[in-house]
Amino acid sequence: MKWPVELTLIRHGESEFNALKASKRTSGLYDEFCDHFKREWDSPRTRDLALRVQKEFSLDFGDYDTPLTTKGTEQAGQTASRLSQTVGLPDAVFVSPYLRTCQTFSAMKVPWPDLGRAKILFDDRIREQEHGLSLLYNDWRVMHVLHPAQHHLWERQGRYWYQFPQGESVSQVRDRARSWMTTLIREFAGKRVLAITHHLTILSLRANLERLSPEQFIRLDEEETPINCGVTVYRGNFDLGSDGRLQLALYNQQLY
């Protein structure tokens, strides 16, 4: 069979950006902004609220160097401790070079030191979707209010095809995920592979392996979004010989 015998995908632990999003959900200011955004996204009042949200909810670093929270480090360690008892020791570990995925890997090696014996590869093809200009606002709604043309483009093209300014569309993330999958076929057939990656990359890999349509991808993102340190496992079906493929055995399981 041309595929790995086992492919395990793990999203990074809770990051500072994830914590920022969680704090928005308890904010009266953010609730008011979202309410106005739905009703009259281009009104002066919505713009005023957008500027206040931008000021109150901001990060001082980019996507590449966004760190884990203490909670995220704990999630990674607990996940590795349980995972070491349920999957085989990987032959190779792919890690997105972003800080939060590297820190997740470091935290996983504490309770699972044998993980460091695998072949370690840092591969930027499994990085998160690049959000470009939106990173300056830490919220796509705020960016749309302050850059109205982007909102019109978003509505016309839809979430799947819309490309963030200086960033990527979902389709482009799927393209580089396909490139990474060719490496698995070429270099890791019959091996056990673990990848520490990101939310949209996991969805893209699943969509590619299962040949999901754009509409199915969006449904998956809306209804089954990968959680922090969620574990997804694909296993090879050898019964089909050279036509064997990876089949989903576990999706988005929480082990902490």
Coordinates of C-alpha atoms in Angstrom, one line a residue, residues 83-248:
L83 CA -1.9 8.8 23.3
S84 CA 1.3 6.9 24.0
Q85 CA -0.9 4.1 25.3
T86 CA -3.2 3.9 22.2
V87 CA -1.1 4.5 19.1
G88 CA 2.2 3.1 18.1
L89 CA 5.4 5.0 18.4
P90 CA 5.6 7.0 15.2
D91 CA 8.5 6.6 12.7
A92 CA 8.2 10.3 11.8
V93 CA 6.8 13.4 13.5
F94 CA 5.9 16.3 11.3
V95 CA 5.7 19.7 13.1
S96 CA 4.4 23.0 11.8
P97 CA 7.2 25.5 12.5
Y98 CA 4.9 27.9 14.2
L99 CA 5.7 28.5 17.9
R100 CA 2.5 27.1 19.3
T101 CA 3.0 23.8 17.5
C102 CA 6.6 23.5 18.4
Q103 CA 5.7 24.2 22.0
T104 CA 3.0 21.5 21.8
F105 CA 5.6 19.0 20.6
S106 CA 8.0 20.0 23.4
A107 CA 5.2 19.5 26.0
M108 CA 4.3 16.1 24.5
K109 CA 7.8 14.8 24.9
V110 CA 7.8 15.3 28.6
P111 CA 5.4 12.4 29.4
W112 CA 6.3 10.6 26.2
P113 CA 10.1 10.9 25.8
D114 CA 10.3 8.2 23.2
L115 CA 8.6 10.6 20.8
G116 CA 11.9 12.3 20.5
R117 CA 13.5 9.2 18.9
A118 CA 11.3 9.5 15.8
K119 CA 12.5 11.3 12.7
I120 CA 11.5 15.0 13.3
L121 CA 10.6 17.1 10.3
F122 CA 9.5 20.8 10.5
D123 CA 7.3 21.4 7.5
D124 CA 5.6 24.7 6.7
R125 CA 3.2 23.1 4.4
I126 CA 1.2 22.1 7.4
R127 CA 1.1 25.6 8.9
E128 CA -2.2 27.4 9.6
Q129 CA -4.1 29.4 7.0
E130 CA -2.4 32.7 6.5
H131 CA -4.8 35.5 7.4
G132 CA -2.8 38.4 6.0
L133 CA -4.2 41.8 6.8
S134 CA -6.7 40.3 9.2
L135 CA -4.0 39.7 11.7
L136 CA -3.7 43.4 12.4
Y137 CA -7.3 43.3 13.8
N138 CA -7.4 39.8 15.3
D139 CA -10.9 39.5 14.1
W140 CA -12.2 39.2 10.5
R141 CA -15.4 41.1 11.3
V142 CA -13.5 44.1 12.5
M143 CA -11.4 44.0 9.3
H144 CA -14.5 43.9 7.2
V145 CA -16.0 46.9 8.9
L146 CA -12.8 48.9 8.5
H147 CA -12.2 47.6 4.9
P148 CA -15.8 47.5 3.4
A149 CA -14.6 46.2 0.0
Q150 CA -13.3 43.0 1.8
H151 CA -16.8 42.4 3.2
H152 CA -18.4 42.7 -0.2
L153 CA -15.8 40.3 -1.7
W154 CA -16.4 37.8 1.2
E155 CA -20.1 37.9 0.5
R156 CA -19.7 37.5 -3.2
Q157 CA -17.1 34.6 -3.1
G158 CA -18.0 32.8 0.1
R159 CA -15.8 31.6 2.9
Y160 CA -14.2 28.8 1.0
W161 CA -13.0 30.8 -2.0
Y162 CA -12.4 34.2 -0.3
Q163 CA -8.6 35.0 -0.1
F164 CA -7.5 37.2 2.8
P165 CA -5.4 40.2 1.6
Q166 CA -1.8 39.1 1.7
G167 CA -3.1 35.7 2.9
E168 CA -4.7 32.6 1.7
S169 CA -8.1 31.0 0.8
V170 CA -9.2 27.7 2.1
S171 CA -8.7 26.2 -1.4
Q172 CA -5.0 27.3 -1.2
V173 CA -4.5 25.6 2.1
R174 CA -5.9 22.4 0.7
D175 CA -3.5 22.7 -2.2
R176 CA -0.4 22.7 0.0
A177 CA -2.0 19.9 2.1
R178 CA -2.1 17.9 -1.1
S179 CA 1.6 18.6 -1.6
W180 CA 2.4 17.3 1.9
M181 CA 0.3 14.2 1.2
T182 CA 2.6 13.3 -1.8
T183 CA 5.5 13.3 0.6
L184 CA 3.7 10.8 2.8
I185 CA 3.2 8.5 -0.2
R186 CA 6.7 8.9 -1.6
E187 CA 8.7 8.6 1.7
F188 CA 6.6 7.1 4.4
A189 CA 4.6 4.2 2.9
G190 CA 4.0 1.6 5.5
K191 CA 5.2 3.8 8.3
R192 CA 3.6 5.4 11.3
V193 CA 3.4 9.2 11.0
L194 CA 2.3 11.8 13.5
A195 CA 1.7 15.5 12.6
I196 CA 1.3 18.4 15.0
T197 CA -0.6 21.0 13.1
H198 CA -3.5 23.4 13.0
H199 CA -7.3 23.7 12.8
L200 CA -7.7 24.4 9.1
T201 CA -4.9 22.1 8.1
I202 CA -6.5 19.2 9.8
L203 CA -9.8 20.0 8.0
S204 CA -8.0 20.3 4.7
L205 CA -6.2 17.0 5.1
R206 CA -9.5 15.3 6.0
A207 CA -11.2 16.9 3.1
N208 CA -8.5 15.8 0.7
L209 CA -8.3 12.2 2.0
E210 CA -12.1 11.9 1.9
R211 CA -12.5 14.0 -1.3
L212 CA -15.0 16.4 0.3
S213 CA -16.6 19.2 -1.7
P214 CA -16.3 22.9 -0.7
E215 CA -19.8 22.7 0.7
Q216 CA -18.9 19.6 2.8
F217 CA -15.7 21.3 4.0
I218 CA -17.6 24.4 5.3
R219 CA -20.2 22.1 7.0
L220 CA -17.4 20.2 8.7
D221 CA -15.8 23.5 9.9
E222 CA -19.1 24.8 11.3
E223 CA -20.2 21.6 13.0
E224 CA -17.0 19.6 13.8
T225 CA -14.2 22.1 14.2
P226 CA -11.0 20.5 15.6
I227 CA -10.5 21.3 19.3
N228 CA -7.2 22.2 20.9
C229 CA -5.1 19.0 21.1
G230 CA -7.9 17.1 19.4
V231 CA -6.6 13.8 18.1
T232 CA -7.5 12.4 14.6
V233 CA -6.3 9.0 13.4
Y234 CA -6.3 7.5 10.0
R235 CA -5.3 3.9 9.5
G236 CA -4.3 2.1 6.3
N237 CA -6.6 -0.5 4.8
F238 CA -4.1 -3.2 3.5
D239 CA -6.9 -5.5 2.4
L240 CA -7.2 -3.5 -0.8
G241 CA -3.6 -4.1 -1.8
S242 CA -2.1 -1.4 -4.1
D243 CA -5.6 0.3 -4.0
G244 CA -5.4 0.6 -0.2
R245 CA -6.0 3.9 1.4
L246 CA -6.2 5.7 4.7
Q247 CA -9.5 5.4 6.5
L248 CA -10.7 7.5 9.3

